[in-house]
PDB file of C-alpha atoms and ligand atoms in Angstrom:
ATOM      1  CA  MET A 255     106.524 111.868 114.415  1.00 48.00           C
ATOM      2  CA  LYS A 256     104.721 112.107 111.099  1.00 50.00           C
ATOM      3  CA  SER A 257     104.665 115.415 109.307  1.00 50.00           C
ATOM      4  CA  PRO A 258     101.559 117.441 110.149  1.00 47.00           C
ATOM      5  CA  GLU A 259     101.090 118.339 106.451  1.00 61.00           C
ATOM      6  CA  SER A 260     100.854 114.666 105.519  1.00 74.00           C
ATOM      7  CA  ASN A 261      98.105 114.407 102.876  1.00 95.00           C
ATOM      8  CA  ILE A 262      96.171 111.185 102.343  1.00 97.00           C
ATOM      9  CA  GLU A 263      94.798 112.102  98.894  1.00 98.00           C
ATOM     10  CA  GLU A 264      98.309 112.840  97.595  1.00 98.00           C
ATOM     11  CA  LYS A 265      99.520 109.539  99.064  1.00 98.00           C
ATOM     12  CA  ARG A 266      96.710 107.749  97.270  1.00 98.00           C
ATOM     13  CA  GLN A 267      97.592 109.416  93.929  1.00 98.00           C
ATOM     14  CA  ALA A 268     101.223 108.341  94.312  1.00 98.00           C
ATOM     15  CA  ALA A 269     100.238 104.820  95.381  1.00 98.00           C
ATOM     16  CA  GLU A 270      97.927 104.395  92.385  1.00 98.00           C
ATOM     17  CA  ALA A 271     100.549 105.721  89.974  1.00 98.00           C
ATOM     18  CA  ALA A 272     103.028 103.134  91.300  1.00 98.00           C
ATOM     19  CA  ALA A 273     100.424 100.366  91.166  1.00 98.00           C
ATOM     20  CA  ALA A 274      99.962 101.150  87.454  1.00 98.00           C
ATOM     21  CA  LEU A 275     103.585 100.065  86.885  1.00 98.00           C
ATOM     22  CA  VAL A 276     102.846  96.500  88.002  1.00 98.00           C
ATOM     23  CA  GLU A 277     102.448  93.999  85.177  1.00 98.00           C
ATOM     24  CA  ASP A 278     100.746  90.634  85.162  1.00 98.00           C
ATOM     25  CA  GLY A 279     102.845  87.895  86.819  1.00 98.00           C
ATOM     26  CA  MET A 280     105.237  90.256  88.617  1.00 98.00           C
ATOM     27  CA  THR A 281     106.718  89.651  92.060  1.00 98.00           C
ATOM     28  CA  VAL A 282     106.574  92.928  93.964  1.00 98.00           C
ATOM     29  CA  GLY A 283     108.274  94.168  97.117  1.00 99.00           C
ATOM     30  CA  LEU A 284     105.752  95.801  99.443  1.00 98.00           C
ATOM     31  CA  GLY A 285     107.006  98.586 101.690  1.00 98.00           C
ATOM     32  CA  SER A 286     105.561  99.658 105.018  1.00 98.00           C
ATOM     33  CA  GLY A 287     103.647 102.662 106.336  1.00 98.00           C
ATOM     34  CA  SER A 288     100.422 104.356 105.346  1.00 98.00           C
ATOM     35  CA  THR A 289     101.448 105.162 101.747  1.00 98.00           C
ATOM     36  CA  ALA A 290     102.768 101.637 101.115  1.00 98.00           C
ATOM     37  CA  GLU A 291      99.491 100.285 102.483  1.00 98.00           C
ATOM     38  CA  LEU A 292      97.571 102.391  99.953  1.00 98.00           C
ATOM     39  CA  PHE A 293      99.802 100.851  97.282  1.00 98.00           C
ATOM     40  CA  VAL A 294      98.929  97.326  98.501  1.00 98.00           C
ATOM     41  CA  ARG A 295      95.222  98.235  98.440  1.00 98.00           C
ATOM     42  CA  ALA A 296      95.587  99.687  94.915  1.00 98.00           C
ATOM     43  CA  LEU A 297      97.181  96.370  93.836  1.00 98.00           C
ATOM     44  CA  GLY A 298      94.286  94.558  95.478  1.00 98.00           C
ATOM     45  CA  GLN A 299      91.855  96.596  93.318  1.00 98.00           C
ATOM     46  CA  ARG A 300      93.797  95.664  90.181  1.00 98.00           C
ATOM     47  CA  MET A 301      93.699  92.012  91.253  1.00 98.00           C
ATOM     48  CA  VAL A 302      89.898  92.177  91.385  1.00 97.00           C
ATOM     49  CA  ALA A 303      90.125  93.251  87.730  1.00 95.00           C
ATOM     50  CA  GLY A 304      92.274  90.191  86.908  1.00 97.00           C
ATOM     51  CA  LEU A 305      95.924  91.142  87.649  1.00 98.00           C
ATOM     52  CA  ARG A 306      97.985  88.230  88.950  1.00 98.00           C
ATOM     53  CA  VAL A 307     100.780  89.273  91.278  1.00 98.00           C
ATOM     54  CA  GLN A 308     102.679  87.991  94.309  1.00 98.00           C
ATOM     55  CA  GLY A 309     104.428  90.044  96.928  1.00 98.00           C
ATOM     56  CA  VAL A 310     107.096  90.147  99.616  1.00 98.00           C
ATOM     57  CA  ALA A 311     105.989  92.087 102.696  1.00 98.00           C
ATOM     58  CA  SER A 312     108.502  94.222 104.555  1.00 98.00           C
ATOM     59  CA  SER A 313     106.601  94.176 107.830  1.00 98.00           C
ATOM     60  CA  SER A 314     103.980  92.191 109.716  1.00 98.00           C
ATOM     61  CA  ARG A 315     101.615  95.158 109.331  1.00 98.00           C
ATOM     62  CA  THR A 316     101.966  95.138 105.543  1.00 98.00           C
ATOM     63  CA  ALA A 317     101.541  91.341 105.551  1.00 98.00           C
ATOM     64  CA  ARG A 318      98.189  91.808 107.317  1.00 98.00           C
ATOM     65  CA  VAL A 319      97.020  94.326 104.683  1.00 98.00           C
ATOM     66  CA  ALA A 320      98.145  91.996 101.869  1.00 98.00           C
ATOM     67  CA  ALA A 321      96.184  89.159 103.441  1.00 98.00           C
ATOM     68  CA  GLU A 322      93.139  91.423 103.732  1.00 98.00           C
ATOM     69  CA  VAL A 323      93.156  92.204  99.987  1.00 98.00           C
ATOM     70  CA  GLY A 324      94.018  88.634  98.980  1.00 98.00           C
ATOM     71  CA  LEU A 325      97.531  89.372  97.716  1.00 98.00           C
ATOM     72  CA  PRO A 326      99.624  86.167  97.976  1.00 98.00           C
ATOM     73  CA  LEU A 327     102.931  86.551  99.804  1.00 98.00           C
ATOM     74  CA  ILE A 328     106.212  84.681  99.397  1.00 98.00           C
ATOM     75  CA  GLU A 329     109.421  84.864 101.397  1.00 98.00           C
ATOM     76  CA  LEU A 330     112.353  86.936 100.189  1.00 98.00           C
ATOM     77  CA  ASP A 331     114.272  84.242  98.330  1.00 98.00           C
ATOM     78  CA  ARG A 332     114.615  85.643  94.783  1.00 97.00           C
ATOM     79  CA  ARG A 333     114.983  88.822  92.730  1.00 98.00           C
ATOM     80  CA  LEU A 334     111.864  90.981  92.658  1.00 98.00           C
ATOM     81  CA  ASP A 335     110.591  92.807  89.565  1.00 98.00           C
ATOM     82  CA  LEU A 336     109.759  95.935  91.459  1.00 98.00           C
ATOM     83  CA  ALA A 337     109.627  97.285  95.044  1.00 98.00           C
ATOM     84  CA  VAL A 338     107.468 100.216  96.109  1.00 99.00           C
ATOM     85  CA  ASP A 339     107.700 101.993  99.442  1.00 98.00           C
ATOM     86  CA  GLY A 340     106.960 105.251 101.202  1.00 98.00           C
ATOM     87  CA  ALA A 341     109.587 107.460 102.821  1.00 98.00           C
ATOM     88  CA  ASP A 342     109.991 110.148 105.433  1.00 96.00           C
ATOM     89  CA  ALA A 343     112.081 112.440 103.243  1.00 95.00           C
ATOM     90  CA  ILE A 344     112.977 112.202  99.554  1.00 96.00           C
ATOM     91  CA  GLU A 345     115.667 114.411  98.040  1.00 95.00           C
ATOM     92  CA  ARG A 346     114.487 115.828  94.721  1.00 96.00           C
ATOM     93  CA  GLY A 347     117.682 115.619  92.646  1.00 96.00           C
ATOM     94  CA  THR A 348     119.000 112.258  93.833  1.00 97.00           C
ATOM     95  CA  LEU A 349     115.966 110.408  95.222  1.00 98.00           C
ATOM     96  CA  ASN A 350     118.087 109.646  98.259  1.00 97.00           C
ATOM     97  CA  ALA A 351     115.689 109.037 101.134  1.00 97.00           C
ATOM     98  CA  ILE A 352     115.336 108.782 104.885  1.00 96.00           C
ATOM     99  CA  LYS A 353     113.064 105.955 105.964  1.00 97.00           C
ATOM    100  CA  GLY A 354     112.210 104.134 109.147  1.00 96.00           C
ATOM    101  CA  LEU A 355     109.932 106.363 111.194  1.00 95.00           C
ATOM    102  CA  GLY A 356     107.582 103.370 111.010  1.00 95.00           C
ATOM    103  CA  GLY A 357     110.367 101.110 112.286  1.00 97.00           C
ATOM    104  CA  ALA A 358     110.553  98.666 109.373  1.00 98.00           C
ATOM    105  CA  LEU A 359     113.736 100.007 107.776  1.00 98.00           C
ATOM    106  CA  THR A 360     115.880  96.852 107.813  1.00 98.00           C
ATOM    107  CA  ARG A 361     113.381  94.632 106.004  1.00 98.00           C
ATOM    108  CA  GLU A 362     112.421  97.540 103.755  1.00 98.00           C
ATOM    109  CA  LYS A 363     116.041  97.914 102.667  1.00 98.00           C
ATOM    110  CA  LEU A 364     116.451  94.165 102.038  1.00 98.00           C
ATOM    111  CA  VAL A 365     113.290  94.168  99.930  1.00 98.00           C
ATOM    112  CA  ALA A 366     114.297  97.316  97.992  1.00 98.00           C
ATOM    113  CA  LEU A 367     117.781  95.972  97.284  1.00 98.00           C
ATOM    114  CA  ALA A 368     116.356  92.703  95.975  1.00 98.00           C
ATOM    115  CA  ALA A 369     114.295  94.541  93.357  1.00 98.00           C
ATOM    116  CA  ASP A 370     115.216  95.372  89.788  1.00 98.00           C
ATOM    117  CA  ARG A 371     113.401  98.700  90.229  1.00 98.00           C
ATOM    118  CA  PHE A 372     112.784 100.606  93.461  1.00 98.00           C
ATOM    119  CA  VAL A 373     110.055 103.240  93.438  1.00 98.00           C
ATOM    120  CA  LEU A 374     109.348 105.698  96.243  1.00 98.00           C
ATOM    121  CA  ILE A 375     105.878 107.121  96.846  1.00 98.00           C
ATOM    122  CA  GLY A 376     104.744 109.974  99.048  1.00 98.00           C
ATOM    123  CA  ASP A 377     102.784 113.159  99.488  1.00 97.00           C
ATOM    124  CA  ARG A 378     104.385 116.552  98.898  1.00 96.00           C
ATOM    125  CA  SER A 379     105.462 116.932 102.537  1.00 94.00           C
ATOM    126  CA  LYS A 380     108.113 114.241 101.874  1.00 95.00           C
ATOM    127  CA  LEU A 381     109.899 116.056  99.041  1.00 95.00           C
ATOM    128  CA  VAL A 382     112.953 118.118 100.043  1.00 93.00           C
ATOM    129  CA  GLU A 383     115.620 119.923  98.028  1.00 92.00           C
ATOM    130  CA  ARG A 384     118.296 118.421 100.294  1.00 90.00           C
ATOM    131  CA  LEU A 385     117.928 115.651 102.872  1.00 89.00           C
ATOM    132  CA  CYS A 386     119.386 117.885 105.543  1.00 78.00           C
ATOM    133  CA  ASP A 387     116.530 120.404 105.035  1.00 76.00           C
ATOM    134  CA  ARG A 388     114.314 118.316 107.341  1.00 69.00           C
ATOM    135  CA  GLN A 389     117.067 117.415 109.766  1.00 62.00           C
ATOM    136  CA  ALA A 390     115.843 119.601 112.586  1.00 67.00           C
ATOM    137  CA  GLU A 391     112.693 117.493 112.913  1.00 78.00           C
ATOM    138  CA  LEU A 392     113.814 114.259 111.282  1.00 90.00           C
ATOM    139  CA  PRO A 393     116.274 111.807 112.787  1.00 94.00           C
ATOM    140  CA  VAL A 394     118.025 108.972 110.966  1.00 96.00           C
ATOM    141  CA  PRO A 395     116.464 105.839 112.492  1.00 97.00           C
ATOM    142  CA  VAL A 396     119.036 103.199 113.399  1.00 98.00           C
ATOM    143  CA  GLU A 397     117.987  99.632 114.193  1.00 98.00           C
ATOM    144  CA  VAL A 398     120.169  98.269 116.994  1.00 98.00           C
ATOM    145  CA  LEU A 399     120.523  94.907 118.691  1.00 98.00           C
ATOM    146  CA  GLN A 400     118.878  94.975 122.163  1.00 98.00           C
ATOM    147  CA  PHE A 401     121.932  93.299 123.645  1.00 98.00           C
ATOM    148  CA  GLY A 402     124.282  96.084 124.744  1.00 98.00           C
ATOM    149  CA  TRP A 403     122.170  98.841 123.165  1.00 98.00           C
ATOM    150  CA  LYS A 404     123.364 101.425 125.704  1.00 98.00           C
ATOM    151  CA  ILE A 405     126.978 100.848 124.615  1.00 98.00           C
ATOM    152  CA  THR A 406     125.885 101.202 120.986  1.00 98.00           C
ATOM    153  CA  ALA A 407     124.029 104.416 121.890  1.00 98.00           C
ATOM    154  CA  ARG A 408     127.223 105.778 123.448  1.00 98.00           C
ATOM    155  CA  ARG A 409     129.099 105.021 120.215  1.00 97.00           C
ATOM    156  CA  LEU A 410     126.398 106.840 118.254  1.00 97.00           C
ATOM    157  CA  GLU A 411     126.903 109.945 120.387  1.00 97.00           C
ATOM    158  CA  ALA A 412     130.035 110.600 118.306  1.00 95.00           C
ATOM    159  CA  LEU A 413     127.694 111.108 115.334  1.00 95.00           C
ATOM    160  CA  GLY A 414     124.781 112.992 116.877  1.00 93.00           C
ATOM    161  CA  ARG A 415     122.115 112.629 119.565  1.00 94.00           C
ATOM    162  CA  PRO A 416     120.638 109.110 119.732  1.00 97.00           C
ATOM    163  CA  VAL A 417     117.179 108.786 121.304  1.00 98.00           C
ATOM    164  CA  LEU A 418     115.693 105.396 122.183  1.00 98.00           C
ATOM    165  CA  ARG A 419     112.357 105.113 120.379  1.00 98.00           C
ATOM    166  CA  MET A 420     109.470 104.486 122.786  1.00 98.00           C
ATOM    167  CA  GLN A 421     105.910 103.279 122.280  1.00 97.00           C
ATOM    168  CA  ALA A 422     103.328 103.278 125.096  1.00 97.00           C
ATOM    169  CA  ASN A 423     106.086 103.889 127.659  1.00 97.00           C
ATOM    170  CA  GLU A 424     108.073 100.863 126.492  1.00 98.00           C
ATOM    171  CA  PRO A 425     110.975 100.699 124.058  1.00 98.00           C
ATOM    172  CA  PHE A 426     109.643 100.188 120.537  1.00 98.00           C
ATOM    173  CA  ILE A 427     110.569  96.676 119.358  1.00 98.00           C
ATOM    174  CA  THR A 428     110.906  96.001 115.623  1.00 98.00           C
ATOM    175  CA  ASP A 429     109.599  92.960 113.772  1.00 98.00           C
ATOM    176  CA  ASN A 430     113.147  91.651 114.100  1.00 98.00           C
ATOM    177  CA  GLY A 431     113.169  91.940 117.902  1.00 98.00           C
ATOM    178  CA  ASN A 432     115.521  94.942 117.984  1.00 98.00           C
ATOM    179  CA  VAL A 433     115.278  98.523 119.271  1.00 98.00           C
ATOM    180  CA  ILE A 434     115.477 101.761 117.296  1.00 98.00           C
ATOM    181  CA  LEU A 435     117.791 104.626 118.171  1.00 98.00           C
ATOM    182  CA  ASP A 436     116.631 107.796 116.386  1.00 97.00           C
ATOM    183  CA  LEU A 437     119.825 109.645 115.583  1.00 96.00           C
ATOM    184  CA  TYR A 438     119.567 113.447 115.391  1.00 93.00           C
ATOM    185  CA  ALA A 439     122.664 114.039 113.310  1.00 89.00           C
ATOM    186  CA  ALA A 440     122.201 117.521 111.823  1.00 78.00           C
ATOM    187  CA  PRO A 441     123.529 118.808 109.541  1.00 81.00           C
ATOM    188  CA  LEU A 442     123.246 115.769 107.316  1.00 86.00           C
ATOM    189  CA  ASP A 443     125.520 117.162 104.609  1.00 85.00           C
ATOM    190  CA  ARG A 444     127.514 113.968 104.053  1.00 92.00           C
ATOM    191  CA  PRO A 445     124.922 111.164 104.152  1.00 94.00           C
ATOM    192  CA  ASN A 446     127.219 108.635 102.411  1.00 96.00           C
ATOM    193  CA  ASP A 447     129.914 109.097 105.084  1.00 96.00           C
ATOM    194  CA  LEU A 448     127.296 108.700 107.848  1.00 96.00           C
ATOM    195  CA  ALA A 449     125.916 105.545 106.186  1.00 97.00           C
ATOM    196  CA  THR A 450     129.406 104.005 105.950  1.00 97.00           C
ATOM    197  CA  THR A 451     130.204 104.837 109.567  1.00 97.00           C
ATOM    198  CA  LEU A 452     126.890 103.462 110.838  1.00 97.00           C
ATOM    199  CA  HIS A 453     127.369 100.178 108.971  1.00 96.00           C
ATOM    200  CA  ALA A 454     130.736  99.676 110.608  1.00 97.00           C
ATOM    201  CA  LEU A 455     129.422 100.030 114.199  1.00 98.00           C
ATOM    202  CA  PRO A 456     128.994  96.796 116.179  1.00 97.00           C
ATOM    203  CA  GLY A 457     125.422  96.384 117.350  1.00 98.00           C
ATOM    204  CA  VAL A 458     123.968  98.381 114.429  1.00 98.00           C
ATOM    205  CA  ILE A 459     121.702  96.215 112.285  1.00 98.00           C
ATOM    206  CA  ASP A 460     120.892  98.838 109.665  1.00 98.00           C
ATOM    207  CA  HIS A 461     119.894 102.483 109.277  1.00 98.00           C
ATOM    208  CA  GLY A 462     117.271 104.528 107.500  1.00 98.00           C
ATOM    209  CA  LEU A 463     119.494 106.175 104.877  1.00 97.00           C
ATOM    210  CA  PHE A 464     118.392 104.787 101.493  1.00 98.00           C
ATOM    211  CA  LEU A 465     121.067 106.241  99.235  1.00 98.00           C
ATOM    212  CA  GLN A 466     121.441 105.732  95.464  1.00 98.00           C
ATOM    213  CA  MET A 467     118.656 103.164  95.503  1.00 98.00           C
ATOM    214  CA  ALA A 468     115.441 104.543  93.971  1.00 98.00           C
ATOM    215  CA  GLN A 469     115.154 105.108  90.235  1.00 97.00           C
ATOM    216  CA  CYS A 470     111.744 106.721  90.374  1.00 98.00           C
ATOM    217  CA  ALA A 471     109.467 108.533  92.799  1.00 98.00           C
ATOM    218  CA  PHE A 472     105.834 109.514  92.632  1.00 98.00           C
ATOM    219  CA  ILE A 473     105.080 112.560  94.767  1.00 98.00           C
ATOM    220  CA  ALA A 474     101.300 112.898  94.504  1.00 98.00           C
ATOM    221  CA  THR A 475     100.919 113.187  90.710  1.00 96.00           C
ATOM    222  CA  GLU A 476     104.490 114.314  90.038  1.00 97.00           C
ATOM    223  CA  ARG A 477     106.906 111.694  88.631  1.00 98.00           C
ATOM    224  CA  LEU A 478     110.615 112.104  89.334  1.00 98.00           C
ATOM    225  CA  THR A 479     113.336 109.881  87.898  1.00 98.00           C
ATOM    226  CA  VAL A 480     117.097 109.486  88.126  1.00 96.00           C
ATOM    227  CA  ALA A 481     119.311 107.276  85.940  1.00 91.00           C
ATOM    228  CA  ARG A 482     120.854 104.283  87.804  1.00 81.00           C
TER     229      ARG A 482
HETATM  230  C1  5RP B 520     108.433 102.774 107.678  1.00 89.78           C
HETATM  231  C2  5RP B 520     108.782 103.798 106.659  1.00 89.78           C
HETATM  232  C3  5RP B 520     107.653 104.498 105.975  1.00 89.78           C
HETATM  233  O1  5RP B 520     107.754 104.230 104.618  1.00 89.78           O
HETATM  234  C4  5RP B 520     107.745 105.969 106.216  1.00 89.78           C
HETATM  235  O2  5RP B 520     107.720 106.189 107.596  1.00 89.78           O
HETATM  236  C5  5RP B 520     106.588 106.708 105.532  1.00 89.78           C
HETATM  237  O3  5RP B 520     105.387 106.420 106.187  1.00 89.78           O
HETATM  238  P1  5RP B 520     104.002 106.991 105.687  1.00 89.78           P
HETATM  239  O4  5RP B 520     103.773 106.452 104.334  1.00 89.78           O
HETATM  240  O5  5RP B 520     103.002 106.476 106.707  1.00 89.78           O
HETATM  241  O6  5RP B 520     104.078 108.490 105.690  1.00 89.78           O
HETATM  242  O7  5RP B 520     109.920 104.080 106.370  1.00 89.78           O
HETATM  243  O8  5RP B 520     109.598 102.220 108.229  1.00 89.78           O
END
C-alpha cells in the first residue's frame, strides 16, 4: 500500500530534522511506521551523545525499536513535550493528514493529542496540495471493533467503499485487538464532515484523519508550519 516513490533518504532527513527539536529531559511521543522508526533511531544517536529523553510508543513495533536503541518508555499518563510521526498524506497548506496505513492510527492519535507540539515527518511522496489529490489510491483507515464489524462496514457504505484490511490471508488485527476497514471515500473534499460522521458511528474506534493537529512538518529538508 506504500507509495512506490517512497524515499528512504528523504525520510531520514526529515527524521533527523525532527530529532534536532528534542531538548534534554523531554518526554516525546513516538509515532509508527518506517519514518517514525528513523526518528527513534536518530534520537538513539543523540542519546549516545548524552541527550536524556523518555518516550511514549504508539505501537508495539515502535516500542521494540525504542528498546533496541535504549530509549526508556513510559505509559501515556501525562502531557508530552512533543510528538513526532510519519503520515500517508500531508496537505501542504493545512498540515491535515491521513494516517494509518501501518494500522496504528488510534494510539498515534492519542499520543499526538497528548503533546504540546505535533510534528509530521515524511518524504516528498507524502506531500499533497489537497488531501483528496491522493484519494484514488489512498483510503481513510478506520479502526473498528471486531464484534459486529460487518454491520459497521454496512454503515460505512453510506460514506464510501469499506475494505477489510488483510494480512497473510487473515484480517489484520491492530495492537488494540481490532480490525481495520480501509474506506475509499473519494472525493475527500469535506474531511471535517467525514471525521465527525465517523466518530459518531457505533463500532468505530477511531479513523486516520488527523485534522488541525500538526503545527509543523518536515518533508525531506523542507520545513512547513501552520499557526495553531
Ligand atoms: C502508521 C502510520 C504511518 O505513520 C504511515 O503509514 C507512514 O508510514 P511510513 O513512514 O512507513 O511511510 O500512519 O499507522
